[in-house]
Short mmCIF file of C-alpha atoms and ligand atoms in Angstrom, two decimals:
data_model
loop_
_atom_site.label_atom_id
_atom_site.label_comp_id
_atom_site.label_asym_id
_atom_site.label_seq_id
_atom_site.Cartn_x
_atom_site.Cartn_y
_atom_site.Cartn_z
CA UNK G 1175 113.88 -77.18 210.70
CA UNK G 1176 118.05 -76.96 211.92
CA UNK G 1177 117.57 -78.55 215.48
CA UNK G 1178 118.86 -75.80 218.58
CA UNK G 1179 122.47 -76.27 220.00
CA UNK G 1180 122.43 -76.19 223.43
CA UNK G 1181 125.15 -75.14 226.08
CA UNK G 1182 126.56 -72.11 223.52
CA UNK G 1183 127.06 -69.09 224.04
CA UNK G 1184 124.29 -66.79 222.47
CA UNK G 1185 124.83 -62.61 221.78
CA UNK G 1186 121.49 -61.58 223.43
CA UNK G 1187 121.11 -58.12 222.87
CA UNK G 1188 123.95 -55.06 222.19
CA UNK G 1189 124.93 -54.02 225.22
CA UNK G 1190 123.41 -50.63 224.74
CA UNK G 1191 120.11 -52.06 224.46
CA UNK G 1192 120.50 -53.43 228.12
CA UNK G 1193 119.70 -51.01 230.85
CA UNK G 1194 117.35 -49.90 233.27
CA UNK G 1195 114.17 -51.00 231.81
CA UNK G 1196 113.31 -54.73 231.56
CA UNK G 1197 114.38 -56.23 228.43
CA UNK G 1198 112.74 -59.46 227.54
CA UNK G 1199 114.29 -61.80 224.71
CA UNK G 1200 113.69 -65.54 223.95
CA UNK G 1201 116.47 -67.63 223.10
CA UNK G 1202 116.03 -71.34 221.83
CA UNK G 1203 112.76 -71.07 223.00
CA UNK G 1204 113.47 -69.82 226.66
CA UNK G 1205 112.11 -66.59 227.59
CA UNK G 1206 114.75 -64.41 229.58
CA UNK G 1207 114.23 -61.14 230.99
CA UNK G 1208 117.73 -58.99 230.80
CA UNK G 1209 118.55 -55.66 233.17
CA UNK G 1210 121.45 -53.67 234.26
CA UNK G 1211 122.80 -53.80 238.00
CA UNK G 1212 122.26 -50.36 239.39
CA UNK G 1213 124.94 -51.23 242.12
CA UNK G 1214 127.42 -53.35 239.61
CA UNK G 1215 126.82 -52.35 236.18
CA UNK G 1216 126.92 -55.69 234.82
CA UNK G 1217 123.97 -57.52 232.71
CA UNK G 1218 121.24 -59.58 234.68
CA UNK G 1219 119.32 -62.17 233.25
CA UNK G 1220 116.51 -63.87 234.58
CA UNK G 1221 114.13 -66.46 233.33
CA UNK G 1222 111.01 -64.23 232.12
CA UNK G 1223 108.55 -66.13 234.14
CA UNK G 1224 107.39 -65.45 237.57
CA UNK G 1225 107.48 -68.62 239.53
CA UNK G 1226 104.38 -68.07 241.08
CA UNK G 1227 101.47 -67.61 238.39
CA UNK G 1228 104.10 -67.48 235.00
CA UNK G 1229 103.50 -63.78 234.42
CA UNK G 1230 106.18 -62.12 232.49
CA UNK G 1231 108.89 -60.64 234.51
CA UNK G 1232 109.24 -58.02 231.93
CA UNK G 1233 105.69 -56.55 232.49
CA UNK G 1234 107.23 -56.20 236.00
CA UNK G 1235 109.64 -53.15 237.42
CA UNK G 1236 112.90 -52.64 238.79
CA UNK G 1237 112.87 -51.60 242.36
CA UNK G 1238 116.95 -50.85 242.82
CA UNK G 1239 118.51 -54.26 241.54
CA UNK G 1240 115.54 -56.44 242.23
CA UNK G 1241 112.59 -57.28 239.78
CA UNK G 1242 109.01 -56.96 240.97
CA UNK G 1243 106.63 -59.15 239.34
CA UNK G 1244 103.85 -57.19 238.26
CA UNK G 1245 100.94 -59.93 238.92
CA UNK G 1246 100.99 -59.97 242.81
CA UNK G 1247 104.80 -58.88 243.62
CA UNK G 1248 107.06 -61.87 244.28
CA UNK G 1249 110.03 -60.63 244.45
CA UNK G 1250 113.81 -61.45 242.73
CA UNK G 1251 117.14 -60.72 243.54
CA UNK G 1252 119.89 -60.62 240.90
CA UNK G 1253 120.63 -64.04 241.61
CA UNK G 1254 116.58 -65.13 240.95
CA UNK G 1255 116.06 -65.76 244.44
CA UNK G 1256 112.55 -64.71 245.54
CA UNK G 1257 112.72 -62.25 248.37
CA UNK G 1258 109.07 -61.35 249.21
CA UNK G 1259 106.17 -62.23 248.57
CA UNK G 1260 102.91 -60.83 249.58
CA UNK G 1261 100.55 -61.91 252.53
CA UNK G 1262 103.52 -64.44 254.63
CA UNK G 1263 106.89 -63.80 256.31
CA UNK G 1264 107.81 -67.56 254.67
CA UNK G 1265 109.49 -67.69 251.52
CA UNK G 1266 108.68 -71.20 249.90
CA UNK G 1267 112.30 -72.51 249.33
CA UNK G 1268 111.49 -73.62 245.91
CA UNK G 1269 110.31 -69.66 244.40
CA UNK G 1270 113.47 -68.57 242.27
CA UNK G 1271 113.84 -68.35 238.88
CA UNK G 1272 116.68 -69.23 236.42
CA UNK G 1273 119.39 -66.73 236.53
CA UNK G 1274 121.71 -67.12 233.02
CA UNK G 1275 125.32 -66.45 233.33
CA UNK G 1276 126.10 -63.03 231.39
CA UNK G 1277 129.15 -62.16 229.49
CA UNK G 1278 129.37 -58.27 227.62
CA UNK G 1279 132.19 -58.22 225.22
CA UNK G 1280 132.76 -56.53 221.96
CA UNK G 1281 129.61 -54.00 222.20
CA UNK G 1282 127.27 -57.51 222.28
CA UNK G 1283 125.66 -59.09 225.57
CA UNK G 1284 126.09 -62.78 225.58
CA UNK G 1285 123.82 -65.37 227.36
CA UNK G 1286 124.83 -69.09 228.06
CA UNK G 1287 121.72 -71.52 227.06
CA UNK G 1288 122.49 -75.00 228.92
CA UNK G 1289 123.82 -76.03 231.70
CA UNK G 1290 125.67 -73.50 233.87
CA UNK G 1291 128.27 -75.39 235.14
CA UNK G 1292 129.24 -75.84 231.61
CA UNK G 1293 129.25 -72.06 230.61
CA UNK G 1294 133.05 -71.22 229.82
CA UNK G 1295 133.06 -67.22 229.74
CA UNK G 1296 136.57 -67.42 227.96
CA UNK G 1297 134.59 -69.57 224.98
CA UNK G 1298 132.68 -66.35 223.78
CA UNK G 1299 134.29 -65.84 220.22
CA UNK G 1300 135.14 -62.38 219.57
CA UNK G 1301 134.77 -59.14 217.71
CA UNK G 1302 137.13 -57.44 218.50
CA UNK G 1303 136.36 -54.64 216.49
CA UNK G 1304 133.04 -53.86 217.33
CA UNK G 1305 134.61 -52.19 220.39
CA UNK G 1306 137.70 -50.81 219.23
CA UNK G 1307 137.99 -47.01 218.59
CA UNK G 1308 140.11 -48.18 214.93
CA UNK G 1309 136.64 -48.92 213.91
CA UNK G 1310 133.38 -47.26 213.04
CA UNK G 1311 130.45 -49.61 213.12
CA UNK G 1312 126.56 -49.11 212.85
CA UNK G 1313 124.35 -51.93 213.14
CA UNK G 1314 121.10 -52.87 213.85
CA UNK G 1315 118.89 -55.68 214.91
CA UNK G 1316 116.48 -57.33 212.70
CA UNK G 1317 113.78 -60.17 213.51
CA UNK G 1318 113.05 -62.86 211.04
CA UNK G 1319 110.10 -64.99 210.57
CA UNK G 1320 112.25 -67.71 209.67
CA UNK G 1321 114.33 -70.99 211.44
CA UNK G 1322 118.05 -69.85 212.26
CA UNK G 1323 119.30 -72.40 209.79
CA UNK G 1324 117.93 -70.39 207.06
CA UNK G 1325 119.85 -67.48 207.98
CA UNK G 1326 123.24 -69.64 208.08
CA UNK G 1327 122.42 -71.06 204.66
CA UNK G 1328 121.94 -66.95 203.62
CA UNK G 1329 125.40 -65.98 205.28
CA UNK G 1330 126.96 -68.88 204.29
CA UNK G 1331 126.58 -68.18 200.42
CA UNK G 1332 127.50 -64.99 199.33
CA UNK G 1333 125.98 -65.76 195.53
CA UNK G 1334 123.07 -64.26 196.41
CA UNK G 1335 124.06 -60.71 196.43
CA UNK G 1336 124.66 -60.93 193.04
CA UNK G 1337 120.72 -61.96 192.53
CA UNK G 1338 118.68 -60.77 196.05
CA UNK G 1339 120.84 -57.55 196.51
CA UNK G 1340 121.44 -56.12 192.42
CA UNK G 1341 121.73 -53.12 192.46
CA UNK G 1342 123.29 -52.79 195.85
CA UNK G 1343 126.26 -55.17 196.88
CA UNK G 1344 125.85 -58.03 194.11
CA UNK G 1345 127.45 -57.51 190.91
CA UNK G 1346 127.92 -60.69 188.73
CA UNK G 1347 131.29 -61.41 189.57
CA UNK G 1348 129.41 -62.32 192.63
CA UNK G 1349 128.30 -65.30 192.01
CA UNK G 1350 130.46 -66.41 188.82
CA UNK G 1351 133.90 -66.23 191.02
CA UNK G 1352 133.93 -69.75 192.34
CA UNK G 1353 134.37 -70.12 196.35
CA UNK G 1354 137.58 -72.26 198.48
CA UNK G 1355 136.35 -73.93 201.96
CA UNK G 1356 137.66 -74.98 204.80
CA UNK G 1357 136.23 -76.44 207.55
CA UNK G 1358 137.43 -77.08 211.60
CA UNK G 1359 135.40 -79.59 212.54
CA UNK G 1360 137.16 -79.42 216.13
CA UNK G 1361 136.35 -75.34 216.70
CA UNK G 1362 133.40 -75.40 215.02
CA UNK G 1363 134.77 -72.73 212.31
CA UNK G 1364 133.69 -72.64 208.42
CA UNK G 1365 135.54 -70.18 206.12
CA UNK G 1366 134.53 -69.48 203.19
CA UNK G 1367 136.83 -67.25 200.31
CA UNK G 1368 135.88 -65.82 197.43
CA UNK G 1369 138.42 -63.32 196.03
CA UNK G 1370 137.65 -61.55 192.60
CA UNK G 1371 140.33 -60.12 190.57
CA UNK G 1372 138.40 -57.72 188.20
CA UNK G 1373 134.40 -57.01 189.98
CA UNK G 1374 132.09 -54.22 189.22
CA UNK G 1375 131.90 -51.60 192.36
CA UNK G 1376 128.55 -51.84 193.68
CA UNK G 1377 126.98 -48.81 195.34
CA UNK G 1378 127.92 -50.26 198.78
CA UNK G 1379 131.80 -49.33 198.19
CA UNK G 1380 131.46 -47.03 195.62
CA UNK G 1381 129.82 -44.55 197.36
CA UNK G 1382 131.69 -44.93 201.15
CA UNK G 1383 135.19 -45.40 200.19
CA UNK G 1384 134.75 -42.73 196.48
CA UNK G 1385 136.31 -45.47 194.50
CA UNK G 1386 135.57 -44.87 190.61
CA UNK G 1387 135.83 -47.42 188.48
CA UNK G 1388 136.72 -51.70 189.01
CA UNK G 1389 138.06 -53.39 191.86
CA UNK G 1390 139.40 -55.96 193.66
CA UNK G 1391 137.26 -57.25 196.09
CA UNK G 1392 137.89 -59.76 198.85
CA UNK G 1393 135.46 -61.86 200.73
CA UNK G 1394 136.27 -63.82 203.46
CA UNK G 1395 134.24 -65.21 205.73
CA UNK G 1396 134.56 -66.46 209.00
CA UNK G 1397 131.32 -68.31 210.66
CA UNK G 1398 131.62 -69.69 214.51
CA UNK G 1399 129.03 -71.67 214.83
CA UNK G 1400 126.67 -71.35 216.05
CA UNK G 1401 125.72 -67.88 216.43
CA UNK G 1402 129.08 -65.34 215.54
CA UNK G 1403 129.42 -65.03 211.57
CA UNK G 1404 132.67 -62.68 210.10
CA UNK G 1405 132.35 -61.25 207.00
CA UNK G 1406 136.53 -59.74 205.90
CA UNK G 1407 136.00 -57.74 203.10
CA UNK G 1408 138.49 -55.92 201.35
CA UNK G 1409 137.69 -53.02 198.70
CA UNK G 1410 140.92 -51.42 196.17
CA UNK G 1411 141.26 -50.55 193.03
CA UNK G 1412 142.17 -53.02 190.59
CA UNK G 1413 145.43 -53.20 191.13
CA UNK G 1414 146.46 -52.86 194.49
CA UNK G 1415 145.40 -56.02 196.14
CA UNK G 1416 147.04 -57.66 197.35
CA UNK G 1417 150.54 -55.62 197.97
CA UNK G 1418 154.00 -56.59 198.08
CA UNK G 1419 153.89 -60.29 200.31
CA UNK G 1420 150.02 -60.98 199.89
CA UNK G 1421 149.80 -57.48 201.86
CA UNK G 1422 146.39 -55.89 202.42
CA UNK G 1423 147.23 -53.03 203.78
CA UNK G 1424 146.18 -49.91 201.27
CA UNK G 1425 142.91 -51.55 201.04
CA UNK G 1426 139.80 -50.38 202.39
CA UNK G 1427 138.77 -52.86 204.86
CA UNK G 1428 135.15 -53.36 206.05
CA UNK G 1429 134.30 -56.01 209.09
CA UNK G 1430 130.55 -57.19 208.38
CA UNK G 1431 128.94 -59.17 211.48
CA UNK G 1432 126.11 -61.08 212.29
CA UNK G 1433 124.88 -62.42 215.16
CA UNK G 1434 122.39 -65.50 214.48
CA UNK G 1435 120.17 -66.06 217.23
CA UNK G 1436 117.22 -68.48 217.42
CA UNK G 1437 114.62 -67.85 219.18
CA UNK G 1438 111.88 -69.96 218.99
CA UNK G 1439 111.27 -72.72 216.51
CA UNK G 1440 111.02 -70.68 212.89
CA UNK G 1441 111.97 -67.30 214.37
CA UNK G 1442 115.48 -66.17 214.07
CA UNK G 1443 116.80 -62.45 215.38
CA UNK G 1444 119.45 -61.41 212.98
CA UNK G 1445 121.95 -59.09 214.64
CA UNK G 1446 124.03 -56.92 211.84
CA UNK G 1447 127.08 -54.59 212.11
CA UNK G 1448 129.15 -52.89 209.53
CA UNK G 1449 132.28 -51.59 210.97
CA UNK G 1450 135.07 -49.29 208.78
CA UNK G 1451 138.12 -48.10 208.83
CA UNK G 1452 137.73 -45.00 206.73
CA UNK G 1453 136.50 -42.34 206.24
CA UNK G 1454 135.56 -42.73 210.53
CA UNK G 1455 134.06 -39.60 211.19
CA UNK G 1456 132.51 -38.99 208.46
CA UNK G 1457 128.71 -38.97 209.35
CA UNK G 1458 127.53 -38.73 205.92
CA UNK G 1459 129.17 -42.13 205.38
CA UNK G 1460 127.99 -43.26 208.06
CA UNK G 1461 124.54 -42.34 208.02
CA UNK G 1462 124.87 -44.16 204.17
CA UNK G 1463 126.17 -46.66 205.01
CA UNK G 1464 123.77 -47.73 208.13
CA UNK G 1465 120.63 -47.04 205.54
CA UNK G 1466 121.85 -48.69 202.69
CA UNK G 1467 122.86 -51.61 204.85
CA UNK G 1468 119.33 -52.47 206.90
CA UNK G 1469 118.15 -52.01 203.10
CA UNK G 1470 120.18 -55.19 202.29
CA UNK G 1471 119.24 -56.86 205.30
CA UNK G 1472 115.64 -56.16 204.70
CA UNK G 1473 116.00 -57.87 201.77
CA UNK G 1474 117.37 -61.16 203.26
CA UNK G 1475 114.54 -60.74 206.06
CA UNK G 1476 112.04 -60.42 203.18
CA UNK G 1477 113.52 -63.50 201.37
CA UNK G 1478 113.85 -65.51 204.10
CA UNK G 1479 109.97 -64.48 205.80
CA UNK G 1480 109.09 -65.92 201.91
CA UNK G 1481 111.01 -69.20 201.77
CA UNK G 1482 109.86 -70.23 205.83
CA UNK G 1483 106.50 -69.60 204.97
CA UNK G 1484 107.09 -71.76 201.10
CA UNK G 1485 108.52 -74.60 203.18
CA UNK G 1486 106.54 -74.85 205.70
CA UNK G 1487 104.02 -76.08 202.87
CA UNK G 1488 106.45 -78.80 201.61
CA UNK G 1489 105.76 -82.13 201.99
CA UNK G 1490 107.65 -83.83 205.23
CA UNK G 1491 110.89 -85.04 203.72
CA UNK G 1492 111.34 -82.40 200.45
CA UNK G 1493 114.27 -82.52 198.50
CA UNK G 1494 117.21 -80.19 197.72
CA UNK G 1495 119.54 -79.06 195.50
CA UNK G 1496 122.99 -78.34 195.97
CA UNK G 1497 126.01 -77.05 194.18
CA UNK G 1498 129.64 -75.98 194.57
CA UNK G 1499 127.99 -72.62 196.00
CA UNK G 1500 126.39 -74.88 198.80
CA UNK G 1501 130.08 -76.49 200.36
CA UNK G 1502 130.13 -73.73 203.14
CA UNK G 1503 126.45 -74.02 204.33
CA UNK G 1504 126.42 -77.58 204.20
CA UNK G 1505 129.89 -77.95 206.22
CA UNK G 1506 127.94 -74.93 208.85
CA UNK G 1507 124.41 -77.53 208.31
CA UNK G 1508 126.97 -80.32 209.55
CA UNK G 1509 128.49 -78.93 212.66
CA UNK G 1510 125.38 -77.03 213.99
CA UNK G 1511 124.15 -81.04 214.27
CA UNK G 1512 126.51 -82.33 215.80
CA UNK G 1513 126.47 -78.98 218.28
CA UNK G 1514 122.65 -80.32 218.73
CA UNK G 1515 123.23 -83.45 219.60
CA UNK G 1516 126.15 -82.55 222.19
CA UNK G 1517 123.95 -80.51 223.43
CA UNK G 1518 120.60 -82.24 223.82
CA UNK G 1519 122.58 -84.93 226.22
CA UNK G 1520 121.96 -88.60 225.83
CA UNK G 1521 118.97 -88.66 224.15
CA UNK G 1522 117.56 -92.10 225.07
CA UNK G 1523 117.59 -93.48 229.08
CA UNK G 1524 120.59 -95.23 229.46
CA UNK G 1525 119.18 -98.49 231.22
CA UNK G 1526 120.15 -99.67 234.63
CA UNK G 1527 123.00 -102.40 234.89
CA UNK G 1528 121.72 -106.12 234.65
CA UNK G 1529 122.58 -107.83 238.40
S1 FES W 2301 102.28 -64.34 239.04
FE1 FES W 2301 104.45 -63.06 240.03
S2 FES W 2301 103.26 -62.77 241.85
FE2 FES W 2301 101.71 -63.54 240.66
FE1 FE2 W 2302 122.18 -61.09 201.81
#
């Protein structure tokens, strides 16, 4: 099981999901309650456990910008400080729940899991196309009963498209075309590229672009560990891509975005978006891409649910066999292991100096 990397930004929700109803998400084993402040319009994130008897705050209600616990009425302000307890005037000094740093950006609500003092809002990775009027985006979120490492593996190696998503987004050329991998260890970014010069056009692109016949298809993955995965996809009839000087402006552009947010051990939130820069106002294309891509995502969900179940019954220390297609995924695993070790802090107590 891939260890969790603390002291990182994670996508908790789409901005549109967070309003005046309490929304609960469990991220890196931490139950968090989200709501939008009436006063400032910003998103508030508080630990979803009442300090009194641990009742989930998401089962309570909002009173203006305050959260009222649904069990005995402890009431918290936006900083998590308790401002009311029943039956007495004195509020215990320790009556507060954690509040989490939040950044709302590119249509996502990002939450910092770890030491709040280390949270740098400027370090949230960007997915600008998601909130850019030059793109039309569809998306959703599916919970998966699998460790988040399995979803990272899945997304870093798209050769599975040919087999798991054949007839949807996969064609023989995806599995047959070798990839190149670049790793920026320091920045925690893995890039995997596959450029197919002459490939079958899968229904996903044929029906959205109207292209008939064979295509040039470029897949350029950019994974910002641990949470954000971008797939820059370019599609054009054979002979159009690349244009002079490597220009790709005559291609159809599709940005596939995933946010991979570990929930509890063996469970992950799979946020997915498909953005396009063509047929932007065509509702039929919008509906098609949403429904079709959700079907594709559910193929992955089913496969990863099955895979996790199988792995759960494997003996400790089971073997895998990796080949070239796994280069990007293995690099991602390495980076995640490093981030998890860094986020965990010193794992052994430092002994007192000898005198
Ligand atoms: S558990 Fe919340 S007030 Fe008692
Ligand atoms: Fe897939």
